[in-house]
mmCIF file of C-alpha atoms and ligand atoms in Angstrom:
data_model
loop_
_atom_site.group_PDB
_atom_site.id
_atom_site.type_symbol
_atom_site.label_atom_id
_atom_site.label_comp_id
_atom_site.label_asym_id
_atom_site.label_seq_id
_atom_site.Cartn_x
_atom_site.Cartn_y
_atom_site.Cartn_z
ATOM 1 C CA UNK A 6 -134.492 -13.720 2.977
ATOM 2 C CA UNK A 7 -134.908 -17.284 4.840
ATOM 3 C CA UNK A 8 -133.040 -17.408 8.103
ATOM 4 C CA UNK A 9 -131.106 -20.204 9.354
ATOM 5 C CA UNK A 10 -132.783 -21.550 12.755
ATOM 6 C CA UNK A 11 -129.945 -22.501 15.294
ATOM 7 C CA UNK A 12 -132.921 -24.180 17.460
ATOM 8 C CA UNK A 13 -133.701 -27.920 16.870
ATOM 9 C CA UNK A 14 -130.553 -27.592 14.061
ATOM 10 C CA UNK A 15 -127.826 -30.561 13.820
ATOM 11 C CA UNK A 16 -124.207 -28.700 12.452
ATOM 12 C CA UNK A 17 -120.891 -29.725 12.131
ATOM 13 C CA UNK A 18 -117.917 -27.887 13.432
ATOM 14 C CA UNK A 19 -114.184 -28.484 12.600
ATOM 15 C CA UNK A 20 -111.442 -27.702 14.770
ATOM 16 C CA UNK A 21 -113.697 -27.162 17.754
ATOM 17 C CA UNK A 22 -111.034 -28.298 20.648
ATOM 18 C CA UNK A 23 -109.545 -24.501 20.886
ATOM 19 C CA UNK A 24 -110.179 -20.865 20.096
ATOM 20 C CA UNK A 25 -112.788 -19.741 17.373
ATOM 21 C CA UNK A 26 -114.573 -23.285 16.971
ATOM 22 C CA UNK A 27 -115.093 -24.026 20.469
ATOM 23 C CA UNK A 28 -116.578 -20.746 21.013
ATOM 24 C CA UNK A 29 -119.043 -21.242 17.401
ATOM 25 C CA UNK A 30 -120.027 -24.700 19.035
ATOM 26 C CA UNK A 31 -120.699 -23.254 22.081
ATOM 27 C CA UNK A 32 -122.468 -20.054 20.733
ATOM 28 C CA UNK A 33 -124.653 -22.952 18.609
ATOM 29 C CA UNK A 34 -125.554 -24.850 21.477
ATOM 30 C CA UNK A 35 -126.904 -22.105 23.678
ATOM 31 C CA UNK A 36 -129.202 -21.464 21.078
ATOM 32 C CA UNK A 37 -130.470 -24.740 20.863
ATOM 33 C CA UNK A 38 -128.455 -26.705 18.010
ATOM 34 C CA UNK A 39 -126.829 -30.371 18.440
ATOM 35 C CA UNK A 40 -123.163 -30.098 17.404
ATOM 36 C CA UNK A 41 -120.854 -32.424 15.986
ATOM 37 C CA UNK A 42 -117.325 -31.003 17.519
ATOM 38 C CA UNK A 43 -114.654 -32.250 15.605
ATOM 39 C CA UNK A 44 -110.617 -31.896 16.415
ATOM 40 C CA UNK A 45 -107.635 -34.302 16.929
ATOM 41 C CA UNK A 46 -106.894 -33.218 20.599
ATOM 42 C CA UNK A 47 -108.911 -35.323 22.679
ATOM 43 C CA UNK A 48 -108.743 -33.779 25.659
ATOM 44 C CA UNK A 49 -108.885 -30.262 24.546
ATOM 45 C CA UNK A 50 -111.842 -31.451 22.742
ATOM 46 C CA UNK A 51 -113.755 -32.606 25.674
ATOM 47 C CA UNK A 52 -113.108 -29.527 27.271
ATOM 48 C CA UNK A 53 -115.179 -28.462 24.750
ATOM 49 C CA UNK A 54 -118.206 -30.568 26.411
ATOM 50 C CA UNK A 55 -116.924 -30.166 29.763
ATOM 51 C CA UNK A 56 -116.416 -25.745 29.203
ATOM 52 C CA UNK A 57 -120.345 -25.917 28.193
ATOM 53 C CA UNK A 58 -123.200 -25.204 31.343
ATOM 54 C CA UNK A 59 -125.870 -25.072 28.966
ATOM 55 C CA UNK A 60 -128.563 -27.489 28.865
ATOM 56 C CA UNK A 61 -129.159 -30.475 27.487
ATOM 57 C CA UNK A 62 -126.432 -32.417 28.178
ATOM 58 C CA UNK A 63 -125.872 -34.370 24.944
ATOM 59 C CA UNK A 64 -125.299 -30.983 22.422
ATOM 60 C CA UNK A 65 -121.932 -31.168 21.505
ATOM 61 C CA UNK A 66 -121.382 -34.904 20.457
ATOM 62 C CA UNK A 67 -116.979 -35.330 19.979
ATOM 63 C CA UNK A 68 -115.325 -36.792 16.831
ATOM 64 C CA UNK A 69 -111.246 -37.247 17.852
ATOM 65 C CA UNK A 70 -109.635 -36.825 14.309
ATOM 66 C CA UNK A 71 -107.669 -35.527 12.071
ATOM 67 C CA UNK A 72 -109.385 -33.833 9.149
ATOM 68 C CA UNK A 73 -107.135 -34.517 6.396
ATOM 69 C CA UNK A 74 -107.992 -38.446 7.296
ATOM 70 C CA UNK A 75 -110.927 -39.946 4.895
ATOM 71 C CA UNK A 76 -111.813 -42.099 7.935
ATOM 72 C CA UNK A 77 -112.683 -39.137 9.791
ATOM 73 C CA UNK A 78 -114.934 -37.961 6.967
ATOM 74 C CA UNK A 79 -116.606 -41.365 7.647
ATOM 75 C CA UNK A 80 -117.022 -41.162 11.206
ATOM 76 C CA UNK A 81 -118.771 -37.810 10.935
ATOM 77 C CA UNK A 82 -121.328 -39.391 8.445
ATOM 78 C CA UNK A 83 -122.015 -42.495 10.331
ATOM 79 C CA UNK A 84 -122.584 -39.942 13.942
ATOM 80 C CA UNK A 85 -124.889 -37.575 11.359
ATOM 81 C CA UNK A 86 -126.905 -40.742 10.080
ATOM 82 C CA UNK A 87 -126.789 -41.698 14.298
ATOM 83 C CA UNK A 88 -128.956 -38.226 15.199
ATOM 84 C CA UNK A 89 -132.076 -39.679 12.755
ATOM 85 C CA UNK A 90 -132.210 -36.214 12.023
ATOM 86 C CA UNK A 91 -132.872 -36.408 8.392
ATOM 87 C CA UNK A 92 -130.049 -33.977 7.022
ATOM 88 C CA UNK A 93 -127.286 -32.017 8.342
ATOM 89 C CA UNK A 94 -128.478 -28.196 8.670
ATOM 90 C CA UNK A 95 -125.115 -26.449 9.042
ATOM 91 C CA UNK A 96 -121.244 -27.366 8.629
ATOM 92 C CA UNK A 97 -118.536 -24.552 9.916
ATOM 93 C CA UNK A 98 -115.022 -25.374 8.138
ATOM 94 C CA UNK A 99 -113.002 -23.751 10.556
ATOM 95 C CA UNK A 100 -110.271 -26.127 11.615
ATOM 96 C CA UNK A 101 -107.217 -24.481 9.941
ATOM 97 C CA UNK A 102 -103.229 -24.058 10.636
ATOM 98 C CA UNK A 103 -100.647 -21.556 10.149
ATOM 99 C CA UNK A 104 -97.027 -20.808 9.374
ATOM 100 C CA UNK A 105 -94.432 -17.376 8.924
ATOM 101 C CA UNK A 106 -91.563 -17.122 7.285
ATOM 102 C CA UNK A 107 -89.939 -16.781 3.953
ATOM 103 C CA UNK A 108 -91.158 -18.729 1.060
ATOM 104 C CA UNK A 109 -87.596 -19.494 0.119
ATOM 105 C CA UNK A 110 -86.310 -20.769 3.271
ATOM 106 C CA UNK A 111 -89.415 -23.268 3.757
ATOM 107 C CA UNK A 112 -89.649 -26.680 3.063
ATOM 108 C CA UNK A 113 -92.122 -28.242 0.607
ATOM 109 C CA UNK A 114 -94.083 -29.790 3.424
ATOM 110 C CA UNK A 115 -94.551 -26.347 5.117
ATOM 111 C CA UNK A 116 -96.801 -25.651 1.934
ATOM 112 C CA UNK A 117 -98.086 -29.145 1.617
ATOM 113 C CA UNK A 118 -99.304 -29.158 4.951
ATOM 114 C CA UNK A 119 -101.091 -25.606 5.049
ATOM 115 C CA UNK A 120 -103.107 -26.595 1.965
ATOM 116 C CA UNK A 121 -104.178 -29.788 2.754
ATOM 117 C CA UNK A 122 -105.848 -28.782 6.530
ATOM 118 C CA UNK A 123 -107.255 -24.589 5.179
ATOM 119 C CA UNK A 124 -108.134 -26.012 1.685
ATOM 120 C CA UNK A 125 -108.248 -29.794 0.658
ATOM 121 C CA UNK A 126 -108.893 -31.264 4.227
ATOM 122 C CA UNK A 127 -112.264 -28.441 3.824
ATOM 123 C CA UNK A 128 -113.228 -29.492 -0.302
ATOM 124 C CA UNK A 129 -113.009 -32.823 0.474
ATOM 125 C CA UNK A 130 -115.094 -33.037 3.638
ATOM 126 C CA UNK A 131 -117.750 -30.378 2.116
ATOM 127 C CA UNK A 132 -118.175 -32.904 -0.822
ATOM 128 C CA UNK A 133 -118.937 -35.905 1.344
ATOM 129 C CA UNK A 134 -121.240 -33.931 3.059
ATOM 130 C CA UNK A 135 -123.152 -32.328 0.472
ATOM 131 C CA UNK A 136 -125.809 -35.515 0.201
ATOM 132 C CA UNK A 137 -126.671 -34.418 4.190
ATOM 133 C CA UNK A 138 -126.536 -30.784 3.706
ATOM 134 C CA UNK A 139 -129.461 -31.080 0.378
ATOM 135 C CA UNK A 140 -131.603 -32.495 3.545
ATOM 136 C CA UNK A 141 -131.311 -30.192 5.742
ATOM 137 C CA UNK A 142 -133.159 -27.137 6.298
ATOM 138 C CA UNK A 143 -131.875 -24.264 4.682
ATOM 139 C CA UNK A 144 -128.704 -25.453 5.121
ATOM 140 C CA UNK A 145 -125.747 -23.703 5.478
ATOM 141 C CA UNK A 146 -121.862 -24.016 4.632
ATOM 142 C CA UNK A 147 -119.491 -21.733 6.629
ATOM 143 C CA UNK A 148 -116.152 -20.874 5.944
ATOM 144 C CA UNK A 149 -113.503 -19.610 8.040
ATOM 145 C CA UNK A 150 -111.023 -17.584 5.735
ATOM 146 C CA UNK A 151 -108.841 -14.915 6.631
ATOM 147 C CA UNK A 152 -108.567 -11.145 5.642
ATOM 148 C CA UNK A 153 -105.420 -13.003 4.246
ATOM 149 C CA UNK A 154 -107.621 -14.851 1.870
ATOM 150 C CA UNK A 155 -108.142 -11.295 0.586
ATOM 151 C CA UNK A 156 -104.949 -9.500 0.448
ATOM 152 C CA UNK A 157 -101.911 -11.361 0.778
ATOM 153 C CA UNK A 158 -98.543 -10.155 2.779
ATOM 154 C CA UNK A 159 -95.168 -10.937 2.977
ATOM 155 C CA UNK A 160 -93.796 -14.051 5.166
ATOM 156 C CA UNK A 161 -97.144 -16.113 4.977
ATOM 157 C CA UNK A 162 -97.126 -16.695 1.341
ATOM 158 C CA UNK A 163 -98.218 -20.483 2.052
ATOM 159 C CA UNK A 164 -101.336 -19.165 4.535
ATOM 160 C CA UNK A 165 -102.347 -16.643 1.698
ATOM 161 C CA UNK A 166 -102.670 -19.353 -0.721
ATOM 162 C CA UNK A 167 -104.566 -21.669 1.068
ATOM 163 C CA UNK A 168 -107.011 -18.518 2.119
ATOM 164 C CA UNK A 169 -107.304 -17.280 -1.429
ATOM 165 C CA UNK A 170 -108.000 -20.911 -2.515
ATOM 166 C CA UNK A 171 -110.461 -21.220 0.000
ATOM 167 C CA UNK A 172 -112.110 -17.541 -0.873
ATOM 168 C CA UNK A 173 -112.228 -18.697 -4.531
ATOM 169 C CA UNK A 174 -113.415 -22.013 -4.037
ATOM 170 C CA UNK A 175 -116.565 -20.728 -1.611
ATOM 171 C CA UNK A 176 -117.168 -18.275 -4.127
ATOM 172 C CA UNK A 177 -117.859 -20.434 -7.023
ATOM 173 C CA UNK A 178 -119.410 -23.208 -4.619
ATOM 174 C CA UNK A 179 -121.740 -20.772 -3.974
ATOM 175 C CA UNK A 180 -122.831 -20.294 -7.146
ATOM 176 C CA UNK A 181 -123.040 -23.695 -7.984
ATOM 177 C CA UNK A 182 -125.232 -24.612 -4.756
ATOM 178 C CA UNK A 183 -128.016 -21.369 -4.966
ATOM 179 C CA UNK A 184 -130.118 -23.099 -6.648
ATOM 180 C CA UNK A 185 -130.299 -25.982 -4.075
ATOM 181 C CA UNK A 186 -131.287 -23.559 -1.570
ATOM 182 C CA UNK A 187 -127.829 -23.938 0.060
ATOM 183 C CA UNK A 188 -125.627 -20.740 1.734
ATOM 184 C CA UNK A 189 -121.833 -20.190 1.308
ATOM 185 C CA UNK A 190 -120.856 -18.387 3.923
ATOM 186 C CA UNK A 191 -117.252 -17.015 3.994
ATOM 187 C CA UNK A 192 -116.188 -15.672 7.054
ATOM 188 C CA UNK A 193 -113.312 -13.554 7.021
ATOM 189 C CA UNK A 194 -111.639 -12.884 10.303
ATOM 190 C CA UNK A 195 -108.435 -10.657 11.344
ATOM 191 C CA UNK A 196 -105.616 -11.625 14.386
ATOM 192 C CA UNK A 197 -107.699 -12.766 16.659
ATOM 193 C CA UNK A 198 -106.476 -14.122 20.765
ATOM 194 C CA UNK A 199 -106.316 -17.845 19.720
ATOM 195 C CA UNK A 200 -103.742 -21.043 20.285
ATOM 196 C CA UNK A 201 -103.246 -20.436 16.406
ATOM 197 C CA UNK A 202 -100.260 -18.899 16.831
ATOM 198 C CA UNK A 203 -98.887 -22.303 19.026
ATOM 199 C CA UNK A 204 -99.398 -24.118 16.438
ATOM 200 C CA UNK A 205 -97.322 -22.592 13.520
ATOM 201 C CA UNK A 206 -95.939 -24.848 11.036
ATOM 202 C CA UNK A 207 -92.027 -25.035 10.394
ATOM 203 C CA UNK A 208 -92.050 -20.801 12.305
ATOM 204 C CA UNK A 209 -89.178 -19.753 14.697
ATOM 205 C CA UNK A 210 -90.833 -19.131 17.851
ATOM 206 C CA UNK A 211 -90.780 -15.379 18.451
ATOM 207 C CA UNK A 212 -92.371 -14.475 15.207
ATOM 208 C CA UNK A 213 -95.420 -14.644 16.315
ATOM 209 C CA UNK A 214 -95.991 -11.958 18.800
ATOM 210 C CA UNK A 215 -99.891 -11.195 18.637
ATOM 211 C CA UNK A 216 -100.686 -7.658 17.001
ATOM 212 C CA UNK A 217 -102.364 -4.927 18.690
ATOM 213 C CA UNK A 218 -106.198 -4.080 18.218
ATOM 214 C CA UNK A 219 -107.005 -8.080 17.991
ATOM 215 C CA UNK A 220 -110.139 -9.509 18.462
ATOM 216 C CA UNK A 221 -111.042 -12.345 21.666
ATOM 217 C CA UNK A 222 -112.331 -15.748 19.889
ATOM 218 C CA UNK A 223 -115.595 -15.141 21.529
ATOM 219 C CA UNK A 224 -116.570 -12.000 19.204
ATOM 220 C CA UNK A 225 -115.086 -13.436 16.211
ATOM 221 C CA UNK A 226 -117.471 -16.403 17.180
ATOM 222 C CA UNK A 227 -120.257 -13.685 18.129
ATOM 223 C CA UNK A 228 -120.514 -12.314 14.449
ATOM 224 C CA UNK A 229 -119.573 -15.860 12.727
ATOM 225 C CA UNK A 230 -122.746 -17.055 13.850
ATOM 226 C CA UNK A 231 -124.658 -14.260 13.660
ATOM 227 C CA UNK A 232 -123.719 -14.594 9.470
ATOM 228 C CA UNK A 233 -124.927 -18.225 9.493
ATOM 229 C CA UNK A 234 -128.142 -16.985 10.465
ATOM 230 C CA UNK A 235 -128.624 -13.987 8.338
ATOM 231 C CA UNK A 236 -127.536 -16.661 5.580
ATOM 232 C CA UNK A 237 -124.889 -13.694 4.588
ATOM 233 C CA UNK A 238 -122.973 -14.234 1.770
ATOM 234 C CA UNK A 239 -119.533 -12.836 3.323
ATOM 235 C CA UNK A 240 -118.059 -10.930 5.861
ATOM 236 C CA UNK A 241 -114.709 -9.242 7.024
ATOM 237 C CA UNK A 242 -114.428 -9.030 10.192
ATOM 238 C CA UNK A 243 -112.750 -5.619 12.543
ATOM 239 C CA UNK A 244 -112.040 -2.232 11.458
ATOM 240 C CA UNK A 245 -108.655 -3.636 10.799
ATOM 241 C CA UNK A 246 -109.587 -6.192 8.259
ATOM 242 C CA UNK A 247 -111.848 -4.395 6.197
ATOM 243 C CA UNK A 248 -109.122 -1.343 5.816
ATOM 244 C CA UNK A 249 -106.256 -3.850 4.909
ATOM 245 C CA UNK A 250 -109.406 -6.060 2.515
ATOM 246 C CA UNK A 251 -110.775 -2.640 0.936
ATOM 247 C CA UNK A 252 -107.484 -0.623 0.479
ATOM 248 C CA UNK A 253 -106.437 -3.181 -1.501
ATOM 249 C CA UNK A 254 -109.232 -3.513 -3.648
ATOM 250 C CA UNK A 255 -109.158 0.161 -4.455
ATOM 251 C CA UNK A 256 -104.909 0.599 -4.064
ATOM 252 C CA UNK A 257 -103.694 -1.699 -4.739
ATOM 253 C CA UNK A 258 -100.602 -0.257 -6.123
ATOM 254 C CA UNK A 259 -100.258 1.458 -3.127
ATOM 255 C CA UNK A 260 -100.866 -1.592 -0.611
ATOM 256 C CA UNK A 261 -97.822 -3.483 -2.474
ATOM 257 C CA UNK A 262 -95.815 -0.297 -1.450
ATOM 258 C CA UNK A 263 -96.441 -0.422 1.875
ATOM 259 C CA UNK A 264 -96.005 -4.043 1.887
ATOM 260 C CA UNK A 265 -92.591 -4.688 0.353
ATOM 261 C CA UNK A 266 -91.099 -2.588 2.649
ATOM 262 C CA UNK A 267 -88.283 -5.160 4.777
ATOM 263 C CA UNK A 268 -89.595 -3.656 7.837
ATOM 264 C CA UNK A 269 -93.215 -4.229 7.323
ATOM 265 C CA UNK A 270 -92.487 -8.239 6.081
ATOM 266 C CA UNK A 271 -90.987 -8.731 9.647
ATOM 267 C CA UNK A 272 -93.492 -7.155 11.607
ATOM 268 C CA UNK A 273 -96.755 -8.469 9.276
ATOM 269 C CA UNK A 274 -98.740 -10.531 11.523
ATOM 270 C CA UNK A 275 -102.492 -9.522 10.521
ATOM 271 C CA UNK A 276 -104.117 -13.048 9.811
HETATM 272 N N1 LIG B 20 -106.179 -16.639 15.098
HETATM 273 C C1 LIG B 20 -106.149 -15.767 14.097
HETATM 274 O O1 LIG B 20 -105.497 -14.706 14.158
HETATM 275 C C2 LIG B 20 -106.958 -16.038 12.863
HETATM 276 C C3 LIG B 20 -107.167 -14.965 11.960
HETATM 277 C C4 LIG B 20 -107.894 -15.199 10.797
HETATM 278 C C5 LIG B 20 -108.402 -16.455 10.536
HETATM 279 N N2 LIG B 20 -108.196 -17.473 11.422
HETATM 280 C C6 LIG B 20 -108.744 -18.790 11.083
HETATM 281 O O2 LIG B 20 -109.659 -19.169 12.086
HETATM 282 C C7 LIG B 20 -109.734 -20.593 12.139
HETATM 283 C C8 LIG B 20 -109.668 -21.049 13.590
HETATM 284 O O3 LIG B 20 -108.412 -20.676 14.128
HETATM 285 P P1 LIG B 20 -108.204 -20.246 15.648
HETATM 286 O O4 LIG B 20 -107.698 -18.874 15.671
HETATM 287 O O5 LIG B 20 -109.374 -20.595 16.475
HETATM 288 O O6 LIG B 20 -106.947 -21.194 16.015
HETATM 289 P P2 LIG B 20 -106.792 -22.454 17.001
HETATM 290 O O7 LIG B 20 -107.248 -22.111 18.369
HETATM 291 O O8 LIG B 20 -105.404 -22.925 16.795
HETATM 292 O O9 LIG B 20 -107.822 -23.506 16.393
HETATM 293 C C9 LIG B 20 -107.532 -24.287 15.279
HETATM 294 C C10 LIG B 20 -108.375 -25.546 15.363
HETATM 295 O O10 LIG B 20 -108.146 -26.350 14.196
HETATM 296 C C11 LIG B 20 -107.948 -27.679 14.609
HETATM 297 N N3 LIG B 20 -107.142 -28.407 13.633
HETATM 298 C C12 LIG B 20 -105.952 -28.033 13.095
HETATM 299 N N4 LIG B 20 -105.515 -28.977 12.254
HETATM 300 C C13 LIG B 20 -106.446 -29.964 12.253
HETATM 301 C C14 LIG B 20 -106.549 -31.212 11.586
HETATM 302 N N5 LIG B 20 -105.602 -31.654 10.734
HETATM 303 N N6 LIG B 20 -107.630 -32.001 11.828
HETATM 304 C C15 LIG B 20 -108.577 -31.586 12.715
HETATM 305 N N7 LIG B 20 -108.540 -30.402 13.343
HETATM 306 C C16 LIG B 20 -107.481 -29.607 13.128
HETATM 307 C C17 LIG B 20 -107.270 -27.572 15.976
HETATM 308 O O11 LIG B 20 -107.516 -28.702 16.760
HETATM 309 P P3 LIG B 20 -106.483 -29.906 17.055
HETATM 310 O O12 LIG B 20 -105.112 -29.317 17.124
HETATM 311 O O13 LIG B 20 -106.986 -30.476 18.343
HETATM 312 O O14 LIG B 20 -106.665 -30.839 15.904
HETATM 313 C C18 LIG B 20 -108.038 -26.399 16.582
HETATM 314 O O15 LIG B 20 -109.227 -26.850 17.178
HETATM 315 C C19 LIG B 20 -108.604 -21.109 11.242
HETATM 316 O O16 LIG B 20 -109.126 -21.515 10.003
HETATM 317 C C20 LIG B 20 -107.714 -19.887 11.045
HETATM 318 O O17 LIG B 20 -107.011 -19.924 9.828
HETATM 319 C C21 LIG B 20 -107.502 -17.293 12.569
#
């Protein structure tokens, strides 16, 4: 199969001013691809530029924004029409949010707000982008689900949703784009050491102690890329994942026993 070639590549990545996007833009630009970093925190964005000693200045180019914003669709095309590169080669969705908690005790916004950064902010931008992306060279669209985008758990019913929309919405984009010579890649990582849980929509503080056996940004980051350029189709990331992921394929009976236990709905915090 055709491999993706990081070197000489122009990518996009969301939500690259913390955790598993800064490291994926980093990881990019070691290896020789300019990337568009894209994030509303400005100056945990160009921390981004400033965190990078690789060489040549100029890699990581910073769009301030928030993704659920048209007119930060807009400035992403006008700075990919700005490199005179010809097409965009790769795009990472991975900006995304969380929240924990009951379904019942949440406000409508709590789900309104998950959906539109982990699904609609990511369909929407994808289909701007998709003229770019049929110019570039076997170009590539990554995801960043969830194992949660796989097999859902109590107290992030809102999270789930948006990661199964996004899991079914890769898989039939994927389909649709093969013949175009374009990739679909869905990554699917477990908890992993990021500001995500900082950031929790409409969540007591306190429910989101991290879980044990968690993977560091950097590795998650490690094996994202490392997908991108094998052009894989999917992966589930830690030993973790893929038990909770595969379990449930094949138990699922037994998963939903495990899982409506009260005890196990306060403690679930695999994301
Ligand atoms: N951490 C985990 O345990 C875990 C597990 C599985 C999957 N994931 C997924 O991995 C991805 C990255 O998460 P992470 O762990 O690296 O968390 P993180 O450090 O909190 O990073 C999230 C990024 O998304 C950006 N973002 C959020 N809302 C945005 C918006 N409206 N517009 C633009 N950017 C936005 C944030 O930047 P600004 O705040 O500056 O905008 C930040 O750069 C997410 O899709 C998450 O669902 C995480």
């Amino acid at each position: 199969m055709k491999r993706w070639d990081p070197s000489g590549a122009l990518a996009v990545v969301t939500g690259a001013s913390s955790g598993i996007g800064r490291c994926i833009a980093h990881q990019l630009a070691d290896q020789g691809t300019k990337v568009i970093v894209v994030a509303r925190r400005e100056e945990q964005l160009m921390e981004t530029l400033t965190s990078w000693q690789g060489n040549p200045p100029g890699s990581l180019m910073p769009i301030v924004g928030d993704l659920t914003e048209q007119n930060t669709r807009q400035k992403i095309v006008k700075t990919i029409k700005e490199q005179g590169h010809g097409g965009l080669d790769l795009l990472v969705n991975n900006a995304g949010v969380g929240a924990i908690g009951p379904f019942g005790e949440a406000s409508p916004q709590r789900l309104r707000q998950v959906m539109e950064v982990n699904f609609f902010a990511v369909a929407e931008l994808t289909r701007t982008l998709l003229p770019h992306l049929r110019l570039g060279h076997a170009s590539v669209i990554c995801n960043v689900g969830s194992v949660l985008g796989h097999c859902a758990v109590p107290d992030k019913s809102e999270y789930c949703a948006s990661k199964f929309a996004l899991h079914g919405w890769s898989d039939a984009l994927r389909c649709e784009l093969a013949a175009e010579g374009i990739q679909v890649t869905l990554v699917s990582p477990s908890t992993t050491r990021s500001e995500f849980f900082n950031s929790l929509i409409e969540t007591d503080s306190g429910t989101a102690s991290k879980s044990i056996g968690s993977w560091s940004p950097q590795r998650v980051a490690q094996h994202t890329v490392r997908a991108i350029v094998h052009r894989k189709r999917e992966v589930i990331l830690s030993g973790g994942g893929k038990l909770l992921v595969y379990a449930d394929r094949l138990l699922p009976g037994l998963i939903h026993k495990i899982l409506k236990r009260p005890r196990y709905a306060k403690r679930a915090n695999a994301n």
